[in-house]
Coordinates of C-alpha atoms and ligand atoms in Angstrom, one line a residue:
M1 CA 31.7 68.3 71.9
N2 CA 35.0 68.7 74.4
I3 CA 36.8 71.3 72.2
K4 CA 39.1 72.2 75.4
T5 CA 41.8 70.0 75.4
S6 CA 45.0 68.5 74.3
K7 CA 45.7 65.7 76.2
I8 CA 49.1 65.3 78.3
D9 CA 50.8 63.2 80.7
T10 CA 50.6 64.9 84.1
I11 CA 49.1 68.2 85.3
I12 CA 50.9 69.1 89.1
H13 CA 48.9 71.9 91.1
P14 CA 51.0 73.8 93.6
S15 CA 50.3 77.2 95.4
W16 CA 53.6 78.3 94.6
I17 CA 56.0 77.7 91.4
A18 CA 59.6 79.4 91.6
P19 CA 61.3 78.9 87.9
V20 CA 64.5 80.4 88.9
V21 CA 64.4 81.9 85.3
P22 CA 63.1 84.5 84.8
E23 CA 65.1 85.7 87.9
N24 CA 63.4 86.3 91.4
T25 CA 60.2 85.2 90.0
L26 CA 57.3 83.9 92.1
Y27 CA 54.1 82.3 90.1
Q28 CA 51.1 81.8 92.9
N29 CA 48.2 79.3 91.7
Y30 CA 50.1 78.6 88.4
S31 CA 50.0 74.8 87.1
I32 CA 52.7 73.0 85.2
A33 CA 51.9 70.7 82.1
I34 CA 54.5 67.4 81.9
H35 CA 54.3 65.6 78.3
E36 CA 56.9 62.5 77.8
G37 CA 59.1 63.6 80.7
R38 CA 59.3 67.6 79.4
I39 CA 57.8 70.7 80.7
H40 CA 54.8 71.4 78.5
D41 CA 53.0 74.2 79.8
L42 CA 53.3 76.7 82.7
L43 CA 50.4 78.6 83.2
P44 CA 48.0 80.1 85.7
K45 CA 45.8 77.3 87.0
Q46 CA 42.5 77.8 85.3
E47 CA 43.8 78.0 82.3
I48 CA 46.2 75.2 82.1
L49 CA 42.5 73.5 82.9
G50 CA 40.9 75.0 79.9
K51 CA 43.9 73.8 77.6
Y52 CA 44.8 70.5 78.7
S53 CA 43.5 67.1 80.0
A54 CA 46.2 65.0 81.7
D55 CA 45.9 61.4 82.8
V56 CA 47.6 61.9 86.2
E57 CA 46.4 65.5 88.1
I58 CA 48.0 66.2 91.2
D59 CA 47.2 68.8 93.6
L60 CA 50.0 70.2 95.8
D61 CA 48.1 72.8 97.6
T62 CA 50.2 74.3 100.4
H63 CA 53.4 73.0 98.1
L64 CA 56.5 75.0 96.6
L65 CA 57.9 73.7 93.5
I66 CA 61.3 74.4 92.2
P67 CA 63.7 72.7 90.1
G68 CA 65.3 69.8 91.0
L69 CA 68.2 71.0 93.4
I70 CA 71.8 69.8 91.4
N71 CA 74.5 69.1 93.8
T72 CA 77.6 69.5 92.1
H73 CA 79.9 68.1 94.3
T74 CA 79.7 64.4 96.2
H75 CA 81.4 61.5 96.3
S76 CA 78.2 59.1 96.1
P77 CA 79.6 56.0 97.5
M78 CA 81.4 57.2 100.3
S79 CA 78.0 57.4 102.2
L80 CA 79.0 54.2 103.7
M81 CA 81.8 55.9 105.5
R82 CA 79.5 58.3 106.8
G83 CA 80.7 59.0 111.0
L84 CA 83.4 56.8 110.4
A85 CA 86.1 59.3 111.3
D86 CA 84.8 62.9 112.6
D87 CA 86.3 65.9 114.2
L88 CA 89.8 65.7 112.4
P89 CA 91.7 67.7 110.0
L90 CA 91.6 67.8 106.7
M91 CA 95.0 65.9 106.0
D92 CA 94.4 63.6 109.3
W93 CA 91.4 62.2 108.3
L94 CA 92.4 61.7 105.0
N95 CA 95.5 60.2 105.2
N96 CA 95.2 58.0 108.6
H97 CA 91.4 57.1 108.5
I98 CA 89.5 57.5 104.9
W99 CA 92.6 56.4 102.7
P100 CA 93.2 53.3 104.5
T101 CA 89.7 52.1 104.6
E102 CA 89.5 52.7 101.2
Q103 CA 92.6 50.6 100.3
K104 CA 90.7 48.1 102.1
H105 CA 87.4 48.0 101.2
V106 CA 86.5 49.8 97.8
S107 CA 85.1 47.8 95.2
A108 CA 82.8 47.3 92.5
E109 CA 80.0 46.0 95.2
F110 CA 81.3 48.9 97.8
V111 CA 80.6 51.9 95.4
Y112 CA 77.4 50.1 93.8
D113 CA 76.3 49.7 97.4
G114 CA 77.3 53.1 98.4
S115 CA 75.4 55.3 95.4
L116 CA 72.6 53.6 95.5
L117 CA 72.3 54.4 99.5
A118 CA 73.5 58.1 98.3
C119 CA 70.8 58.1 95.7
A120 CA 68.1 57.5 98.1
E121 CA 69.3 60.1 100.5
M122 CA 69.3 62.5 97.5
I123 CA 65.9 62.2 95.9
R124 CA 64.7 62.1 99.7
S125 CA 66.3 65.7 100.1
G126 CA 64.7 66.9 96.6
T127 CA 68.0 66.2 94.6
T128 CA 67.6 65.1 91.0
C129 CA 71.1 65.8 89.5
F130 CA 74.8 65.3 91.3
N131 CA 78.2 65.5 89.5
D132 CA 80.3 63.0 91.7
M133 CA 83.9 61.9 91.5
Y134 CA 84.8 58.5 92.8
F135 CA 86.6 55.0 91.5
F136 CA 84.6 52.7 89.7
P137 CA 82.2 55.2 88.1
E138 CA 80.6 52.5 86.4
E139 CA 79.2 51.0 89.1
S140 CA 77.6 54.7 90.2
A141 CA 76.3 54.7 86.6
R142 CA 74.4 51.3 87.5
A143 CA 73.3 52.6 90.6
V144 CA 71.8 56.0 88.8
E145 CA 70.2 54.5 86.2
H146 CA 68.5 51.8 88.8
A147 CA 67.7 54.9 91.1
G148 CA 66.1 56.9 87.6
M149 CA 68.4 60.1 88.5
R150 CA 70.2 62.3 87.0
A151 CA 73.9 62.4 86.9
K152 CA 77.7 63.4 86.0
L153 CA 80.1 61.1 87.1
G154 CA 83.8 61.7 87.3
L155 CA 86.2 60.4 85.3
I156 CA 89.0 59.8 88.6
L157 CA 92.2 60.1 88.1
I158 CA 94.9 60.0 91.0
D159 CA 98.9 59.3 90.8
F160 CA 98.6 56.4 93.0
P161 CA 97.0 53.1 92.2
S162 CA 93.5 51.4 93.5
A163 CA 91.4 48.5 93.0
W164 CA 90.2 50.3 89.8
A165 CA 93.4 51.2 88.1
K166 CA 97.2 50.9 88.8
D167 CA 98.3 54.1 86.9
A168 CA 97.5 56.8 85.0
D169 CA 96.9 55.5 81.6
E170 CA 94.5 52.8 83.1
Y171 CA 92.4 55.4 85.0
L172 CA 92.4 57.2 81.8
A173 CA 91.6 54.1 79.5
K174 CA 89.0 52.9 81.5
G175 CA 87.1 56.4 82.0
I176 CA 87.3 57.1 78.5
E177 CA 85.7 53.7 77.8
L178 CA 82.6 54.9 80.4
H179 CA 82.5 58.1 78.7
D180 CA 82.4 56.1 75.1
Q181 CA 79.0 53.8 77.0
L182 CA 77.4 56.8 78.1
H183 CA 77.7 58.8 75.1
N184 CA 74.2 58.3 74.2
N185 CA 72.5 58.1 77.9
S186 CA 70.0 60.8 78.1
L187 CA 70.4 61.1 82.3
I188 CA 74.0 60.4 83.0
S189 CA 77.1 62.1 81.4
T190 CA 80.9 62.1 82.8
A191 CA 83.3 64.9 83.4
F192 CA 87.2 64.3 83.8
A193 CA 87.7 64.1 87.7
P194 CA 92.0 64.4 88.4
H195 CA 91.7 64.5 92.1
A196 CA 93.6 67.2 93.6
P197 CA 96.6 69.3 92.4
Y198 CA 98.7 67.5 95.2
T199 CA 98.0 64.0 93.8
V200 CA 97.9 64.4 90.3
S201 CA 101.3 65.6 88.2
D202 CA 101.7 67.6 85.3
D203 CA 101.7 64.9 82.7
P204 CA 98.4 63.6 83.4
L205 CA 96.6 66.7 83.8
K206 CA 98.2 68.3 80.6
R207 CA 96.6 64.9 78.7
I208 CA 93.3 65.5 80.3
A209 CA 93.2 69.1 79.4
T210 CA 93.5 68.3 75.7
Y211 CA 91.1 65.1 76.2
A212 CA 88.3 67.3 78.0
E213 CA 88.5 69.3 74.5
E214 CA 88.1 66.8 72.6
L215 CA 85.3 64.9 74.3
D216 CA 84.0 68.2 75.2
I217 CA 83.1 67.5 78.7
P218 CA 84.1 69.8 82.2
I219 CA 87.0 69.0 84.3
H220 CA 86.1 68.4 87.9
I221 CA 89.1 69.1 90.6
H222 CA 89.5 70.0 94.6
L223 CA 91.8 73.1 94.1
H224 CA 92.6 75.5 96.9
E225 CA 91.0 73.6 99.8
I226 CA 92.9 74.4 102.6
A227 CA 96.1 76.9 103.2
D228 CA 98.2 74.1 103.9
E229 CA 97.8 72.9 100.3
V230 CA 98.6 76.3 98.6
E231 CA 101.5 76.7 101.1
Q232 CA 103.0 73.2 100.5
A233 CA 102.6 73.7 96.4
V234 CA 104.4 76.8 96.7
S235 CA 107.6 75.2 98.8
Q236 CA 107.8 72.6 96.7
T237 CA 107.5 73.9 93.0
G238 CA 107.4 78.0 93.7
K239 CA 104.1 78.3 92.6
R240 CA 100.5 78.2 93.9
P241 CA 98.4 75.2 92.3
I242 CA 96.2 78.1 90.8
E243 CA 99.0 79.7 88.9
R244 CA 99.9 75.9 87.6
L245 CA 96.9 74.8 86.7
N246 CA 96.8 77.9 84.3
E247 CA 100.2 76.9 83.2
L248 CA 98.9 73.8 82.6
G249 CA 96.0 74.7 80.4
L250 CA 93.5 74.2 83.0
L251 CA 91.6 77.0 83.6
T252 CA 88.9 77.6 80.6
P253 CA 85.0 77.3 81.7
R254 CA 85.7 73.7 81.5
L255 CA 86.7 74.0 85.0
L256 CA 84.7 72.8 88.1
A257 CA 87.2 73.8 90.8
V258 CA 85.9 72.4 94.0
H259 CA 86.2 74.6 97.2
M260 CA 88.5 77.3 96.5
T261 CA 88.8 78.5 100.3
Q262 CA 92.7 80.0 99.8
L263 CA 92.2 83.2 96.9
T264 CA 94.0 86.4 96.6
D265 CA 91.9 89.2 94.8
A266 CA 94.4 88.5 91.6
E267 CA 93.2 85.0 91.7
I268 CA 89.5 85.7 91.7
K269 CA 90.0 88.1 88.9
L270 CA 92.2 85.5 86.8
V271 CA 88.9 82.8 87.8
A272 CA 86.6 85.5 86.5
E273 CA 88.4 86.0 83.5
T274 CA 89.2 82.6 82.3
G275 CA 85.5 81.6 82.7
A276 CA 86.3 78.5 85.5
H277 CA 83.3 77.7 87.8
V278 CA 83.4 77.5 91.6
L279 CA 82.2 74.4 93.4
H280 CA 81.1 76.1 96.7
C281 CA 81.1 73.1 99.6
P282 CA 80.4 74.9 102.7
E283 CA 79.6 72.1 105.0
S284 CA 82.4 70.3 103.9
N285 CA 85.0 73.6 104.5
L286 CA 83.4 74.0 108.1
K287 CA 83.5 70.6 109.7
L288 CA 87.2 69.9 108.1
A289 CA 88.2 73.6 109.6
S290 CA 89.3 74.0 105.4
G291 CA 88.8 77.8 105.1
F292 CA 86.3 79.9 103.7
S293 CA 85.4 80.7 100.3
P294 CA 84.5 84.6 99.5
I295 CA 81.7 83.5 97.9
F296 CA 80.2 87.0 97.7
K297 CA 83.5 88.4 96.1
L298 CA 83.7 85.9 93.8
Q299 CA 79.4 86.6 92.4
Q300 CA 81.1 90.2 92.8
A301 CA 83.6 89.4 90.3
G302 CA 81.2 87.4 88.2
V303 CA 82.2 84.4 88.7
N304 CA 79.8 81.3 88.5
V305 CA 79.3 79.5 92.0
T306 CA 77.4 76.3 92.2
L307 CA 76.9 74.6 95.9
G308 CA 77.5 71.0 96.7
T309 CA 77.5 68.9 99.5
D310 CA 80.8 67.2 99.2
G311 CA 80.8 63.4 100.3
A312 CA 79.0 62.0 103.2
A313 CA 82.0 61.5 105.0
S314 CA 83.0 65.2 105.7
N315 CA 79.7 66.7 105.9
N316 CA 77.8 64.0 107.0
D317 CA 74.9 64.4 104.8
L318 CA 73.6 65.0 101.0
D319 CA 71.0 67.5 102.3
M320 CA 70.8 70.5 99.6
I321 CA 68.3 72.2 101.4
A322 CA 70.7 72.5 104.4
E323 CA 73.7 73.4 102.0
M324 CA 72.0 76.5 100.7
R325 CA 71.0 77.4 104.1
T326 CA 74.7 77.1 105.6
A327 CA 75.9 78.9 102.4
A328 CA 73.8 82.0 102.9
L329 CA 74.5 82.4 106.5
L330 CA 78.3 81.4 105.8
A331 CA 78.8 84.2 103.0
K332 CA 77.0 86.8 105.0
A333 CA 79.6 85.9 107.9
V334 CA 82.3 86.2 105.7
A335 CA 81.3 89.2 103.6
N336 CA 80.6 91.4 106.7
N337 CA 77.0 91.9 105.1
A338 CA 73.6 91.0 105.5
S339 CA 72.7 91.0 102.1
A340 CA 74.7 89.0 100.9
L341 CA 73.6 85.5 98.8
P342 CA 69.8 86.3 99.6
A343 CA 67.4 83.5 99.3
D344 CA 66.7 83.7 95.9
D345 CA 70.4 84.0 95.0
V346 CA 71.5 80.5 96.8
L347 CA 68.5 78.9 94.8
R348 CA 69.8 80.1 91.7
M349 CA 73.7 78.5 92.7
A350 CA 71.9 75.2 93.7
T351 CA 69.9 74.7 90.7
I352 CA 70.6 77.2 87.2
N353 CA 74.4 78.2 88.4
A354 CA 75.1 74.0 88.7
A355 CA 73.3 73.4 85.6
T356 CA 75.5 75.8 83.4
A357 CA 78.9 74.9 85.3
L358 CA 77.7 71.1 84.2
G359 CA 76.6 71.9 80.5
L360 CA 73.3 71.2 81.2
D361 CA 71.7 74.2 81.1
S362 CA 69.8 73.6 77.9
E363 CA 68.5 70.5 79.8
I364 CA 67.8 71.5 83.5
G365 CA 68.1 73.9 86.1
S366 CA 65.3 76.2 86.0
L367 CA 61.5 75.4 85.2
E368 CA 60.8 76.5 81.4
I369 CA 59.1 75.0 78.7
G370 CA 61.0 72.7 76.8
K371 CA 63.3 71.8 79.3
S372 CA 63.0 68.0 81.3
A373 CA 60.4 68.1 83.9
D374 CA 63.4 67.3 86.5
I375 CA 61.2 69.1 89.6
T376 CA 61.1 69.1 93.5
A377 CA 57.9 70.2 95.2
V378 CA 58.3 71.0 99.0
D379 CA 55.2 71.2 101.2
L380 CA 55.7 74.2 103.6
S381 CA 52.0 73.5 105.4
G382 CA 53.6 72.3 108.9
I383 CA 54.0 74.5 111.8
E384 CA 57.7 74.9 111.3
N385 CA 56.9 76.6 108.3
Q386 CA 54.1 78.7 108.8
P387 CA 53.0 81.7 108.3
V388 CA 54.3 82.0 104.7
Y389 CA 55.3 85.4 103.6
E390 CA 58.3 84.2 101.2
P391 CA 57.6 80.8 99.8
V392 CA 61.7 80.9 98.7
S393 CA 62.9 82.6 102.2
Q394 CA 61.4 79.8 103.9
L395 CA 62.6 77.2 102.2
I396 CA 66.1 78.8 102.7
Y397 CA 65.8 79.6 106.3
S398 CA 63.0 77.3 107.5
A399 CA 62.4 74.1 105.5
G400 CA 64.7 70.7 105.5
R401 CA 64.6 68.3 103.6
E402 CA 61.7 66.4 105.6
N403 CA 59.4 68.8 103.3
V404 CA 60.0 67.2 100.6
S405 CA 57.2 65.6 99.1
N406 CA 57.5 64.8 95.5
V407 CA 60.3 64.8 93.0
W408 CA 60.4 64.4 89.3
V409 CA 63.3 63.3 87.2
A410 CA 62.3 63.6 83.5
G411 CA 59.0 63.7 84.2
Q412 CA 59.2 59.9 86.3
H413 CA 57.8 60.5 89.7
L414 CA 60.7 59.1 91.9
L415 CA 59.5 60.3 95.2
K416 CA 55.9 60.0 95.9
N417 CA 54.5 61.7 99.0
R418 CA 57.9 60.7 100.9
E419 CA 58.0 57.4 99.4
L420 CA 60.4 56.0 97.0
T421 CA 59.4 54.5 93.9
T422 CA 62.1 53.5 92.0
L423 CA 64.3 52.3 95.1
D424 CA 64.3 49.7 97.7
E425 CA 64.5 51.2 101.4
K426 CA 64.5 47.7 102.8
S427 CA 67.7 46.4 101.0
I428 CA 69.3 49.8 101.0
L429 CA 69.2 49.9 104.8
D430 CA 70.1 45.9 104.7
K431 CA 73.3 46.9 102.8
A432 CA 74.3 49.8 104.6
V433 CA 74.5 47.9 107.9
Y434 CA 76.0 45.2 106.4
W435 CA 79.4 47.5 105.1
Q436 CA 79.6 49.0 108.6
K437 CA 80.1 45.6 110.0
K438 CA 82.2 44.8 107.4
I439 CA 84.1 47.9 108.2
H440 CA 83.9 48.3 111.6
T441 CA 86.1 45.2 112.5
Ligands
ZN1 ZN1 85.2 66.0 97.8

């Protein structure tokens, strides 16, 4: 008689598991049991084998399992503008290159194709969830659904008209309509996404603050990205943008503030007190020479800091493993302290801190029993990653996204030995060439 086992969907046997919660923990020779899309159990391999039998058993000897990475700030359709205008300062880049291209080319088709390209890149980089901001978010929703990923899609609002909406009323109406459509979707949710204080006026910001409370969703905004943004606001309104947003009622735990490179000590204290989150995009800040976010100071003040790649037009990739390394290195340089932002901390920023900011921490961000099976496996067996003393350090300081071997979202195996299972690579590549030709004429 076989008394041993309950039948479950999948068991994964990796060499190491970094669950992220509990903090600074590493399980060696543990296995993870997945059933109906959730983490069902997490035990030493022999105990799992004694307790369960699975339809699918996957041996990932030499691999490290981590929670799926969460990219908390990107503009997924901008993947189609990767490399279009490099080596330029932010305002020149936006005013003379990005915005004119968007005026001419952004459409439902552009957004769907660009989002699909971004999803393919993100899955291949170990990212399972992203927080997006762009026009036609309903098209990004279709792409995310097709890919099988998880996302929080921004309900964008900007003071000037676009192909998607003509004014604040239409942006808000379309956004709320999409929110309603996605209300019961288990993988896709929404956030308000007013572009930035310098592109959105007081009235729509106030309305967004009210609606965000009613709908119980976050507010995702670029904030204090560069010194010039702050100086211009002071000369026009007498106020720094953070002060203005605070007066409008936006500085709350709902606020997802992207960049934050220009911060006084008083502002750091204010952000900590109000519970707003900082979405740090170090590579975009470096490339556009935007400034340095004081990550170590923010962390010491108790601010929840997460990581994002920003769009592929300003990075130029959606690679969260590289972003973690850049964040760790930059934080040390900015704080003049080699102990600032150690490997375990930066992995938390890309997982549980991100889940907390997005309000998804009961579902994702760590490998804990009961949470959704959003999992990334990284193969550390190659020359470039040997020998392995500390797997999490190796992930941050040595590994690259090419070492991501397998990815699951809600138990669905989206990347299998580096092969995409839900997306057709050939057609995505064909579309990228199609848009390149169209944009570059
Ligand atoms: Zn951005």
